[in-house]
mmCIF file of C-alpha atoms in Angstrom:
data_model
loop_
_atom_site.group_PDB
_atom_site.id
_atom_site.type_symbol
_atom_site.label_atom_id
_atom_site.label_comp_id
_atom_site.label_asym_id
_atom_site.label_seq_id
_atom_site.Cartn_x
_atom_site.Cartn_y
_atom_site.Cartn_z
ATOM 1 C CA MET K 233 31.650 -35.250 -25.721
ATOM 2 C CA LYS K 234 28.472 -33.276 -25.229
ATOM 3 C CA LEU K 235 28.000 -31.815 -21.764
ATOM 4 C CA SER K 236 24.646 -31.797 -20.021
ATOM 5 C CA GLU K 237 22.999 -28.695 -18.584
ATOM 6 C CA LYS K 238 23.945 -29.833 -15.110
ATOM 7 C CA GLU K 239 27.570 -30.427 -16.047
ATOM 8 C CA ILE K 240 27.841 -26.982 -17.619
ATOM 9 C CA TYR K 241 26.246 -25.461 -14.530
ATOM 10 C CA GLN K 242 28.844 -27.220 -12.362
ATOM 11 C CA LEU K 243 31.636 -25.766 -14.486
ATOM 12 C CA ILE K 244 30.590 -22.159 -14.033
ATOM 13 C CA CYS K 245 28.807 -22.054 -10.666
ATOM 14 C CA SER K 246 32.029 -21.587 -8.724
ATOM 15 C CA ILE K 247 33.105 -18.441 -10.591
ATOM 16 C CA PRO K 248 33.907 -15.913 -7.864
ATOM 17 C CA ASP K 249 32.202 -12.546 -7.821
ATOM 18 C CA PRO K 250 34.777 -10.076 -9.197
ATOM 19 C CA GLU K 251 34.103 -7.527 -6.444
ATOM 20 C CA ILE K 252 33.686 -9.938 -3.519
ATOM 21 C CA PRO K 253 35.886 -12.887 -4.476
ATOM 22 C CA VAL K 254 35.016 -14.974 -1.404
ATOM 23 C CA ILE K 255 31.562 -15.764 -2.714
ATOM 24 C CA THR K 256 30.560 -17.386 -5.961
ATOM 25 C CA ILE K 257 28.033 -16.243 -8.508
ATOM 26 C CA GLU K 258 25.861 -19.177 -7.468
ATOM 27 C CA GLU K 259 25.904 -18.225 -3.775
ATOM 28 C CA LEU K 260 25.202 -14.626 -4.694
ATOM 29 C CA GLY K 261 22.177 -15.686 -6.712
ATOM 30 C CA ILE K 262 23.484 -14.159 -9.933
ATOM 31 C CA LEU K 263 23.571 -17.443 -11.869
ATOM 32 C CA ARG K 264 19.991 -18.316 -12.690
ATOM 33 C CA GLU K 265 19.925 -21.075 -15.267
ATOM 34 C CA VAL K 266 21.807 -23.092 -17.866
ATOM 35 C CA ARG K 267 19.741 -24.293 -20.770
ATOM 36 C CA LEU K 268 20.542 -26.264 -23.896
ATOM 37 C CA GLU K 269 18.772 -25.502 -27.158
ATOM 38 C CA GLY K 270 20.108 -28.014 -29.633
ATOM 39 C CA THR K 271 23.835 -27.341 -29.654
ATOM 40 C CA LYS K 272 23.410 -23.835 -28.251
ATOM 41 C CA VAL K 273 24.115 -23.137 -24.594
ATOM 42 C CA ILE K 274 22.127 -20.349 -22.959
ATOM 43 C CA VAL K 275 23.288 -19.106 -19.585
ATOM 44 C CA SER K 276 20.982 -16.714 -17.714
ATOM 45 C CA ILE K 277 22.421 -14.324 -15.168
ATOM 46 C CA THR K 278 20.750 -11.497 -13.249
ATOM 47 C CA PRO K 279 22.349 -8.270 -12.014
ATOM 48 C CA THR K 280 22.357 -7.351 -8.326
ATOM 49 C CA TYR K 281 22.180 -3.682 -9.320
ATOM 50 C CA SER K 282 21.237 -2.369 -12.769
ATOM 51 C CA GLY K 283 24.623 -0.771 -13.288
ATOM 52 C CA CYS K 284 26.739 -3.458 -11.673
ATOM 53 C CA PRO K 285 29.996 -3.395 -13.677
ATOM 54 C CA ALA K 286 30.831 -6.915 -12.499
ATOM 55 C CA MET K 287 28.258 -8.352 -14.910
ATOM 56 C CA LYS K 288 30.540 -7.880 -17.899
ATOM 57 C CA ALA K 289 33.454 -9.537 -16.091
ATOM 58 C CA ILE K 290 31.234 -12.462 -15.069
ATOM 59 C CA GLU K 291 30.010 -12.854 -18.624
ATOM 60 C CA GLN K 292 33.570 -12.920 -19.956
ATOM 61 C CA GLU K 293 34.570 -15.482 -17.338
ATOM 62 C CA ILE K 294 31.679 -17.740 -18.343
ATOM 63 C CA PHE K 295 32.729 -17.436 -21.985
ATOM 64 C CA SER K 296 36.363 -18.241 -21.285
ATOM 65 C CA ILE K 297 35.634 -21.248 -19.036
ATOM 66 C CA LEU K 298 33.195 -22.801 -21.481
ATOM 67 C CA LYS K 299 35.429 -22.066 -24.449
ATOM 68 C CA GLU K 300 38.114 -24.192 -22.839
ATOM 69 C CA LYS K 301 35.612 -27.033 -22.792
ATOM 70 C CA GLY K 302 34.968 -26.564 -26.464
ATOM 71 C CA ILE K 303 31.665 -24.726 -26.118
ATOM 72 C CA THR K 304 31.519 -21.830 -28.559
ATOM 73 C CA ASP K 305 27.822 -21.707 -29.402
ATOM 74 C CA LEU K 306 27.032 -19.764 -26.270
ATOM 75 C CA GLU K 307 24.716 -16.942 -25.286
ATOM 76 C CA VAL K 308 24.842 -15.223 -21.903
ATOM 77 C CA LYS K 309 21.476 -13.627 -21.259
ATOM 78 C CA THR K 310 20.777 -10.958 -18.654
ATOM 79 C CA VAL K 311 17.386 -11.539 -17.074
ATOM 80 C CA PHE K 312 15.544 -9.108 -14.814
ATOM 81 C CA SER K 313 12.620 -11.173 -13.662
ATOM 82 C CA PRO K 314 12.159 -12.401 -11.005
ATOM 83 C CA VAL K 315 14.029 -9.429 -9.624
ATOM 84 C CA TRP K 316 17.186 -10.071 -7.600
ATOM 85 C CA THR K 317 16.892 -9.377 -3.904
ATOM 86 C CA THR K 318 19.242 -10.085 -1.032
ATOM 87 C CA ASP K 319 17.008 -13.131 -0.449
ATOM 88 C CA TRP K 320 18.999 -14.836 -3.182
ATOM 89 C CA LEU K 321 22.083 -14.798 -0.967
ATOM 90 C CA THR K 322 22.466 -18.160 0.709
ATOM 91 C CA ASP K 323 23.075 -18.337 4.475
ATOM 92 C CA TYR K 324 26.457 -19.832 3.745
ATOM 93 C CA ALA K 325 27.281 -16.818 1.573
ATOM 94 C CA LYS K 326 26.250 -14.490 4.401
ATOM 95 C CA GLU K 327 28.628 -16.282 6.777
ATOM 96 C CA LYS K 328 31.428 -15.949 4.258
ATOM 97 C CA LEU K 329 30.673 -12.258 3.795
ATOM 98 C CA THR K 330 30.947 -11.679 7.547
ATOM 99 C CA ALA K 331 34.229 -13.575 7.705
ATOM 100 C CA TYR K 332 35.480 -11.408 4.836
ATOM 101 C CA GLY K 333 34.637 -8.240 6.789
ATOM 102 C CA ILE K 334 31.416 -7.256 5.049
ATOM 103 C CA ALA K 335 28.282 -7.099 7.192
ATOM 104 C CA PRO K 336 25.626 -9.183 5.416
ATOM 105 C CA PRO K 337 22.125 -7.837 4.802
ATOM 106 C CA LEU K 338 20.107 -8.388 7.968
ATOM 107 C CA HIS K 339 16.548 -8.352 6.844
ATOM 108 C CA SER K 340 16.351 -9.887 3.457
ATOM 109 C CA THR K 341 13.137 -8.667 2.057
ATOM 110 C CA ASN K 342 11.415 -7.384 -0.988
ATOM 111 C CA ASP K 343 9.530 -4.775 1.013
ATOM 112 C CA LYS K 344 11.238 -1.493 0.276
ATOM 113 C CA ASN K 345 9.990 0.062 3.527
ATOM 114 C CA VAL K 346 12.249 -2.119 5.593
ATOM 115 C CA LEU K 347 15.244 -1.768 3.311
ATOM 116 C CA LEU K 348 16.381 1.243 5.269
ATOM 117 C CA ASN K 349 17.524 1.996 8.815
ATOM 118 C CA ARG K 350 18.210 -1.203 10.707
ATOM 119 C CA SER K 351 20.870 -1.820 13.305
ATOM 120 C CA ILE K 352 23.818 -3.520 11.738
ATOM 121 C CA HIS K 353 26.282 -5.868 13.467
ATOM 122 C CA CYS K 354 29.953 -5.011 13.086
ATOM 123 C CA PRO K 355 31.506 -7.947 11.157
ATOM 124 C CA ARG K 356 34.666 -7.682 13.275
ATOM 125 C CA CYS K 357 33.518 -7.404 16.878
ATOM 126 C CA GLY K 358 29.800 -8.112 16.587
ATOM 127 C CA SER K 359 28.766 -4.843 18.239
ATOM 128 C CA THR K 360 25.482 -3.255 17.168
ATOM 129 C CA ASN K 361 26.815 0.129 18.220
ATOM 130 C CA THR K 362 27.333 1.040 14.579
ATOM 131 C CA GLU K 363 26.582 4.117 12.547
ATOM 132 C CA MET K 364 26.252 4.727 8.870
ATOM 133 C CA ILE K 365 28.843 7.030 7.318
ATOM 134 C CA SER K 366 27.434 6.929 3.805
ATOM 135 C CA HIS K 367 24.538 5.223 2.015
ATOM 136 C CA PHE K 368 26.943 4.541 -0.799
ATOM 137 C CA GLY K 369 30.083 2.465 -0.391
ATOM 138 C CA SER K 370 32.899 1.042 -2.469
ATOM 139 C CA THR K 371 30.442 -0.685 -4.793
ATOM 140 C CA ALA K 372 26.800 -0.073 -5.663
ATOM 141 C CA CYS K 373 25.622 -2.924 -3.438
ATOM 142 C CA LYS K 374 27.333 -1.693 -0.275
ATOM 143 C CA ALA K 375 27.033 1.130 2.267
ATOM 144 C CA LEU K 376 29.780 2.451 4.515
ATOM 145 C CA TYR K 377 29.514 2.025 8.306
ATOM 146 C CA ARG K 378 31.653 2.705 11.359
ATOM 147 C CA CYS K 379 31.641 0.571 14.512
ATOM 148 C CA GLY K 380 31.432 2.443 17.819
ATOM 149 C CA GLY K 381 32.798 -0.620 19.652
ATOM 150 C CA CYS K 382 36.035 -1.391 17.840
ATOM 151 C CA LEU K 383 36.101 1.878 15.847
ATOM 152 C CA GLU K 384 36.645 0.003 12.581
ATOM 153 C CA VAL K 385 35.084 1.184 9.354
ATOM 154 C CA PHE K 386 33.307 -1.576 7.430
ATOM 155 C CA ASP K 387 31.154 -2.267 4.383
ATOM 156 C CA TYR K 388 27.539 -3.296 4.768
ATOM 157 C CA PHE K 389 25.881 -5.258 1.985
ATOM 158 C CA LYS K 390 22.705 -3.237 1.526
ATOM 159 C CA CYS K 391 19.350 -4.874 1.812
ATOM 160 C CA HIS K 392 17.782 -4.946 -1.569
ATOM 161 C CA MET X 412 -0.338 -4.877 -31.969
ATOM 162 C CA SER X 413 2.692 -3.574 -33.799
ATOM 163 C CA ALA X 414 1.395 -0.022 -33.327
ATOM 164 C CA LEU X 415 1.364 -0.669 -29.587
ATOM 165 C CA LYS X 416 4.868 -2.034 -29.858
ATOM 166 C CA ASN X 417 6.117 1.166 -31.486
ATOM 167 C CA LEU X 418 4.463 3.274 -28.825
ATOM 168 C CA THR X 419 6.013 1.153 -26.090
ATOM 169 C CA ALA X 420 9.414 1.558 -27.760
ATOM 170 C CA GLU X 421 9.003 5.333 -27.599
ATOM 171 C CA TYR X 422 7.890 5.070 -23.981
ATOM 172 C CA ALA X 423 10.932 2.959 -23.022
ATOM 173 C CA LEU X 424 13.117 5.489 -24.837
ATOM 174 C CA ARG X 425 11.841 8.314 -22.621
ATOM 175 C CA ILE X 426 12.595 6.367 -19.471
ATOM 176 C CA GLY X 427 16.014 5.283 -20.724
ATOM 177 C CA ASP X 428 16.999 8.753 -21.964
ATOM 178 C CA THR X 429 16.009 10.377 -18.680
ATOM 179 C CA SER X 430 18.193 7.968 -16.694
ATOM 180 C CA LEU X 431 21.040 8.218 -19.201
ATOM 181 C CA VAL X 432 21.227 12.013 -19.269
ATOM 182 C CA LEU X 433 21.109 12.346 -15.488
ATOM 183 C CA GLY X 434 23.697 9.578 -15.165
ATOM 184 C CA GLN X 435 25.984 11.499 -17.533
ATOM 185 C CA ARG X 436 25.430 14.749 -15.593
ATOM 186 C CA LEU X 437 26.314 13.122 -12.282
ATOM 187 C CA GLY X 438 29.382 11.575 -13.879
ATOM 188 C CA GLU X 439 30.691 15.127 -14.325
ATOM 189 C CA TRP X 440 31.060 15.263 -10.530
ATOM 190 C CA CYS X 441 33.442 12.299 -10.501
ATOM 191 C CA GLY X 442 36.610 13.442 -8.758
ATOM 192 C CA HIS X 443 35.055 16.836 -7.954
ATOM 193 C CA GLY X 444 32.688 15.957 -5.076
ATOM 194 C CA PRO X 445 32.794 18.268 -2.043
ATOM 195 C CA ILE X 446 33.823 15.356 0.184
ATOM 196 C CA LEU X 447 34.903 11.811 -0.636
ATOM 197 C CA GLU X 448 31.650 10.201 0.552
ATOM 198 C CA GLU X 449 29.607 12.473 -1.680
ATOM 199 C CA ASP X 450 31.885 11.888 -4.633
ATOM 200 C CA ILE X 451 31.292 8.162 -4.170
ATOM 201 C CA ALA X 452 27.563 8.649 -3.605
ATOM 202 C CA LEU X 453 27.080 10.621 -6.826
ATOM 203 C CA THR X 454 29.028 8.159 -8.928
ATOM 204 C CA ASN X 455 27.074 5.286 -7.328
ATOM 205 C CA ILE X 456 23.820 7.003 -8.240
ATOM 206 C CA SER X 457 25.179 7.710 -11.709
ATOM 207 C CA LEU X 458 26.061 4.044 -12.136
ATOM 208 C CA ASP X 459 22.560 2.962 -11.087
ATOM 209 C CA LEU X 460 21.036 5.384 -13.589
ATOM 210 C CA ILE X 461 23.281 4.296 -16.447
ATOM 211 C CA GLY X 462 22.451 0.678 -15.620
ATOM 212 C CA GLN X 463 18.762 1.508 -15.814
ATOM 213 C CA ALA X 464 19.311 3.395 -19.072
ATOM 214 C CA ARG X 465 21.079 0.389 -20.598
ATOM 215 C CA ALA X 466 18.164 -1.911 -19.797
ATOM 216 C CA PHE X 467 15.429 0.462 -20.982
ATOM 217 C CA LEU X 468 17.311 1.461 -24.146
ATOM 218 C CA THR X 469 18.060 -2.166 -24.988
ATOM 219 C CA TYR X 470 14.350 -2.893 -24.652
ATOM 220 C CA ALA X 471 13.432 0.151 -26.754
ATOM 221 C CA GLY X 472 15.789 -1.088 -29.474
ATOM 222 C CA GLU X 473 14.282 -4.583 -29.399
ATOM 223 C CA LEU X 474 10.738 -3.263 -29.677
ATOM 224 C CA GLU X 475 11.692 -0.915 -32.457
ATOM 225 C CA GLY X 476 13.038 -3.886 -34.411
ATOM 226 C CA ARG X 477 15.556 -1.945 -36.492
ATOM 227 C CA GLY X 478 18.519 -3.657 -34.911
ATOM 228 C CA ARG X 479 19.640 -0.671 -32.867
ATOM 229 C CA THR X 480 21.501 -1.540 -29.666
ATOM 230 C CA GLU X 481 21.716 0.412 -26.428
ATOM 231 C CA ASP X 482 24.978 1.923 -27.664
ATOM 232 C CA ASP X 483 23.488 2.960 -31.015
ATOM 233 C CA LEU X 484 20.662 4.683 -29.203
ATOM 234 C CA ALA X 485 22.911 6.382 -26.662
ATOM 235 C CA PHE X 486 25.694 7.487 -28.978
ATOM 236 C CA GLN X 487 24.272 7.788 -32.486
ATOM 237 C CA ARG X 488 21.217 9.975 -31.968
ATOM 238 C CA ASP X 489 21.082 13.746 -32.111
ATOM 239 C CA GLU X 490 19.640 16.090 -29.549
ATOM 240 C CA ARG X 491 16.221 16.277 -31.208
ATOM 241 C CA ASP X 492 15.876 12.495 -31.005
ATOM 242 C CA PHE X 493 16.336 12.414 -27.246
ATOM 243 C CA ARG X 494 13.177 12.044 -25.174
ATOM 244 C CA ASN X 495 14.456 12.802 -21.677
ATOM 245 C CA ASN X 496 12.733 15.461 -19.591
ATOM 246 C CA LEU X 497 14.250 18.926 -19.359
ATOM 247 C CA MET X 498 15.076 18.625 -15.650
ATOM 248 C CA VAL X 499 17.813 16.019 -16.009
ATOM 249 C CA GLU X 500 19.770 17.951 -18.635
ATOM 250 C CA GLN X 501 20.108 21.069 -16.467
ATOM 251 C CA PRO X 502 23.718 21.830 -15.499
ATOM 252 C CA ASN X 503 25.107 20.674 -12.179
ATOM 253 C CA GLY X 504 25.591 24.190 -10.801
ATOM 254 C CA ASP X 505 26.591 24.200 -7.137
ATOM 255 C CA TYR X 506 25.869 21.319 -4.788
ATOM 256 C CA ALA X 507 22.464 22.747 -3.872
ATOM 257 C CA HIS X 508 21.485 22.712 -7.560
ATOM 258 C CA THR X 509 22.769 19.164 -8.062
ATOM 259 C CA MET X 510 20.969 17.876 -4.983
ATOM 260 C CA LEU X 511 17.707 19.677 -5.668
ATOM 261 C CA ARG X 512 17.665 18.333 -9.236
ATOM 262 C CA GLN X 513 18.409 14.893 -7.809
ATOM 263 C CA PHE X 514 15.649 15.178 -5.234
ATOM 264 C CA PHE X 515 13.051 16.273 -7.794
ATOM 265 C CA VAL X 516 14.022 13.458 -10.173
ATOM 266 C CA SER X 517 14.451 10.756 -7.510
ATOM 267 C CA ALA X 518 11.034 11.538 -6.023
ATOM 268 C CA PHE X 519 9.594 11.412 -9.542
ATOM 269 C CA HIS X 520 11.401 8.128 -10.246
ATOM 270 C CA TYR X 521 10.236 6.615 -6.977
ATOM 271 C CA TYR X 522 6.546 7.171 -7.636
ATOM 272 C CA PHE X 523 6.841 6.595 -11.377
ATOM 273 C CA PHE X 524 8.538 3.196 -10.980
ATOM 274 C CA SER X 525 6.121 2.288 -8.145
ATOM 275 C CA GLU X 526 3.313 2.648 -10.681
ATOM 276 C CA LEU X 527 5.218 1.069 -13.577
ATOM 277 C CA CYS X 528 5.706 -2.111 -11.503
ATOM 278 C CA LYS X 529 2.015 -2.770 -12.214
ATOM 279 C CA SER X 530 2.426 -2.429 -16.003
ATOM 280 C CA LYS X 531 0.954 -5.161 -18.175
ATOM 281 C CA ASP X 532 4.183 -5.076 -20.148
ATOM 282 C CA THR X 533 6.129 -7.601 -18.086
ATOM 283 C CA THR X 534 9.548 -6.328 -19.199
ATOM 284 C CA LEU X 535 8.761 -2.755 -18.192
ATOM 285 C CA ALA X 536 7.339 -4.025 -14.902
ATOM 286 C CA ALA X 537 10.461 -6.091 -14.145
ATOM 287 C CA LEU X 538 12.814 -3.223 -14.986
ATOM 288 C CA ALA X 539 10.699 -0.884 -12.860
ATOM 289 C CA GLU X 540 10.872 -3.236 -9.901
ATOM 290 C CA LYS X 541 14.648 -3.380 -10.213
ATOM 291 C CA SER X 542 15.000 0.388 -10.603
ATOM 292 C CA LEU X 543 12.642 1.138 -7.724
ATOM 293 C CA LYS X 544 15.001 -0.488 -5.237
ATOM 294 C CA GLU X 545 17.822 1.728 -6.449
ATOM 295 C CA VAL X 546 15.968 5.020 -6.563
ATOM 296 C CA THR X 547 14.707 4.404 -3.014
ATOM 297 C CA TYR X 548 18.269 5.066 -1.884
ATOM 298 C CA HIS X 549 18.650 8.039 -4.233
ATOM 299 C CA LEU X 550 15.524 9.604 -2.807
ATOM 300 C CA ARG X 551 16.574 9.142 0.784
ATOM 301 C CA HIS X 552 20.044 10.535 0.128
ATOM 302 C CA SER X 553 18.857 13.615 -1.743
ATOM 303 C CA SER X 554 16.009 14.296 0.729
ATOM 304 C CA GLU X 555 18.527 14.517 3.561
ATOM 305 C CA TRP X 556 20.546 17.062 1.611
ATOM 306 C CA ILE X 557 17.497 19.231 0.932
ATOM 307 C CA ILE X 558 16.799 19.373 4.677
ATOM 308 C CA ARG X 559 20.457 20.016 5.496
ATOM 309 C CA PHE X 560 20.666 22.885 3.007
ATOM 310 C CA GLY X 561 17.252 24.408 3.673
ATOM 311 C CA ASP X 562 17.404 24.216 7.453
ATOM 312 C CA GLY X 563 21.153 24.837 7.653
ATOM 313 C CA THR X 564 23.025 28.130 7.647
ATOM 314 C CA PRO X 565 21.807 31.366 6.031
ATOM 315 C CA GLU X 566 24.267 30.677 3.203
ATOM 316 C CA SER X 567 23.080 27.111 2.576
ATOM 317 C CA ASN X 568 19.454 28.247 2.744
ATOM 318 C CA LEU X 569 20.173 30.974 0.200
ATOM 319 C CA ARG X 570 21.847 28.479 -2.126
ATOM 320 C CA MET X 571 18.793 26.235 -1.921
ATOM 321 C CA LEU X 572 16.431 29.137 -2.620
ATOM 322 C CA GLU X 573 18.460 30.018 -5.701
ATOM 323 C CA ALA X 574 18.357 26.386 -6.838
ATOM 324 C CA ILE X 575 14.570 26.261 -6.435
ATOM 325 C CA ASP X 576 14.303 29.508 -8.372
ATOM 326 C CA THR X 577 16.296 28.014 -11.257
ATOM 327 C CA LEU X 578 14.989 24.449 -11.329
ATOM 328 C CA TYR X 579 11.363 24.419 -10.246
ATOM 329 C CA ARG X 580 10.209 25.574 -13.683
ATOM 330 C CA PHE X 581 11.415 22.276 -15.168
ATOM 331 C CA THR X 582 9.488 20.020 -12.773
ATOM 332 C CA GLY X 583 6.362 20.088 -14.946
ATOM 333 C CA ASP X 584 8.217 18.440 -17.826
ATOM 334 C CA MET X 585 8.805 15.283 -15.763
ATOM 335 C CA PHE X 586 5.044 14.650 -15.797
ATOM 336 C CA ALA X 587 4.389 15.709 -19.387
ATOM 337 C CA SER X 588 2.295 13.261 -21.369
ATOM 338 C CA ASN X 589 0.735 13.051 -24.830
ATOM 339 C CA ASP X 590 -1.264 10.657 -27.022
ATOM 340 C CA ILE X 591 1.365 7.963 -26.579
ATOM 341 C CA ASP X 592 0.722 7.920 -22.839
ATOM 342 C CA ASN X 593 -3.028 7.913 -23.364
ATOM 343 C CA GLU X 594 -2.922 4.950 -25.743
ATOM 344 C CA LEU X 595 -0.547 2.989 -23.528
ATOM 345 C CA LEU X 596 -2.519 3.851 -20.411
ATOM 346 C CA LYS X 597 -5.623 2.382 -22.009
ATOM 347 C CA ALA X 598 -3.644 -0.782 -22.750
ATOM 348 C CA GLY X 599 -2.476 -0.956 -19.124
ATOM 349 C CA ILE X 600 1.158 -0.425 -20.124
ATOM 350 C CA ALA X 601 1.909 3.189 -19.188
ATOM 351 C CA VAL X 602 1.398 4.876 -15.842
ATOM 352 C CA ASP X 603 -1.045 7.615 -15.009
ATOM 353 C CA MET X 604 1.111 10.738 -14.643
ATOM 354 C CA THR X 605 -1.552 12.528 -12.598
ATOM 355 C CA VAL X 606 -1.145 9.845 -9.904
ATOM 356 C CA VAL X 607 2.644 10.155 -10.034
ATOM 357 C CA TYR X 608 2.381 13.936 -9.802
ATOM 358 C CA ALA X 609 0.034 13.870 -6.794
ATOM 359 C CA ASN X 610 2.366 11.539 -4.878
ATOM 360 C CA TRP X 611 5.420 13.509 -5.930
ATOM 361 C CA MET X 612 3.908 16.791 -4.761
ATOM 362 C CA LYS X 613 3.039 15.301 -1.353
ATOM 363 C CA LYS X 614 6.644 14.158 -0.944
ATOM 364 C CA VAL X 615 8.109 17.496 -2.057
ATOM 365 C CA GLU X 616 5.813 19.393 0.323
ATOM 366 C CA SER X 617 6.738 17.160 3.227
ATOM 367 C CA VAL X 618 10.523 17.385 2.661
ATOM 368 C CA PHE X 619 10.361 21.127 1.941
ATOM 369 C CA ALA X 620 8.398 21.662 5.177
ATOM 370 C CA GLN X 621 11.138 19.896 7.142
ATOM 371 C CA ALA X 622 13.712 21.986 5.295
ATOM 372 C CA THR X 623 11.842 25.246 6.110
ATOM 373 C CA LEU X 624 11.333 25.791 2.383
ATOM 374 C CA THR X 625 8.214 26.709 0.463
ATOM 375 C CA VAL X 626 7.019 25.018 -2.713
ATOM 376 C CA PRO X 627 6.534 27.704 -5.403
ATOM 377 C CA LYS X 628 2.952 28.333 -6.422
ATOM 378 C CA ASP X 629 1.682 29.003 -9.942
ATOM 379 C CA CYS X 630 5.102 28.639 -11.481
ATOM 380 C CA PHE X 631 5.328 28.757 -15.288
ATOM 381 C CA MET X 632 6.513 25.371 -16.541
ATOM 382 C CA ILE X 633 8.892 24.888 -19.458
ATOM 383 C CA THR X 634 8.150 21.668 -21.334
ATOM 384 C CA GLY X 635 9.192 19.905 -24.516
ATOM 385 C CA GLY X 636 11.347 16.888 -23.643
ATOM 386 C CA ILE X 637 9.008 14.213 -24.984
ATOM 387 C CA LYS X 638 8.842 16.105 -28.300
ATOM 388 C CA GLY X 639 12.619 16.405 -28.479
ATOM 389 C CA ILE X 640 12.563 20.165 -27.831
ATOM 390 C CA HIS X 641 15.354 20.616 -25.319
ATOM 391 C CA SER X 642 17.165 23.370 -23.486
ATOM 392 C CA GLU X 643 20.502 24.548 -24.851
ATOM 393 C CA HIS X 644 22.355 22.366 -22.352
ATOM 394 C CA LEU X 645 21.548 18.960 -23.824
ATOM 395 C CA GLY X 646 23.544 19.436 -27.025
ATOM 396 C CA HIS X 647 26.690 20.269 -25.085
ATOM 397 C CA LEU X 648 26.202 17.276 -22.812
ATOM 398 C CA LEU X 649 25.756 14.962 -25.808
ATOM 399 C CA SER X 650 28.777 16.359 -27.635
ATOM 400 C CA GLU X 651 30.953 15.334 -24.722
ATOM 401 C CA MET X 652 29.228 11.993 -24.218
ATOM 402 C CA GLN X 653 29.199 11.005 -27.889
ATOM 403 C CA VAL X 654 32.486 12.359 -29.203
ATOM 404 C CA LEU X 655 34.484 9.140 -29.022
ATOM 405 C CA PRO X 656 32.134 6.696 -30.783
ATOM 406 C CA ARG X 657 31.283 9.373 -33.351
ATOM 407 C CA SER X 658 34.891 10.294 -34.113
ATOM 408 C CA PHE X 659 35.966 6.658 -34.304
ATOM 409 C CA PRO X 660 32.956 4.740 -35.624
ATOM 410 C CA GLY X 661 32.913 1.117 -34.510
ATOM 411 C CA VAL X 662 35.731 1.622 -32.035
ATOM 412 C CA GLU X 663 36.025 -0.940 -29.258
ATOM 413 C CA TRP X 664 38.152 -0.864 -26.161
#
């Protein structure tokens, strides 16, 4: 049975992000499009960061899920335009990030001047008495913060 | 049209090689950073740069049309075929050297990609927009270190002065241009390096002023990167980077 674009999309949209498994590649805005060209399936994904190592894992996951459904004529394309920004994160994804202990990006914007230096809410106690420890965290998309309220260290998903 | 395509391939190669070589240099710090946060910061920056290199080299290979992939371009070319600027291949040295090199390159990248976002080549423009977001963080991080070193202790200030003495002479090569730039500039594809340089200089002067440092005047500039004439350091860097795929052709892991 031949699957439609929508059906294929449904099959792969719930793939979890390898680094932040509580959100899916759809919620993260990485999955852009599924297109059929004859018998060929073309899946377009976009990286959050140029060097994001999760892209390869996501690509392999897409291949293995669709292979199970008998789809072998498959191309996973990496697209760069329109550029990914934290705007692509859904509100639901931001809630899930907070629940997972990662402060979501506050000001989702494409304007690089406001990417930096904003007060961040601690995902555990909600305090804004937070300070940055390092611009660079456990993955390329996160920075490392410390909360002055509950003294916990937490990841902040950088505005991008 | 195809002539323009070849020129654009060469242009993308320069951008990709510059990111690749600096990414490889920073990778040398992995596990050796002075503190854990810095170790993580440098490898994060390295990862961004290698990601950028992959995209620009892939595009260069596509334009070239000889079927070369990003990996072929990264691992199967010799020193003379690399088009990166001379700054990025300079050795890591101490942390002042690494951070000054980073600051010079990140400031260059910031203004270069800001201009390249307007390119009529939509792929270059999209990759520039992506890269710009990343180098914004690199620039902020390295700027803070320049101020910390320059306006720190007598020892840290001395280290920074030595780094400036060693590295400033390679800054000119970041803005080097030739007929390829002129042709592509006319076509609205390349950026005007004089604009990038003017913005870069303003930034360097402002950060150096905060760091109580002085920008050298009338410094002799060593150039050659876009012609493939490199310093002695690039060959050694490549030998380490390329040894595996060259010793075991076609190896996958």
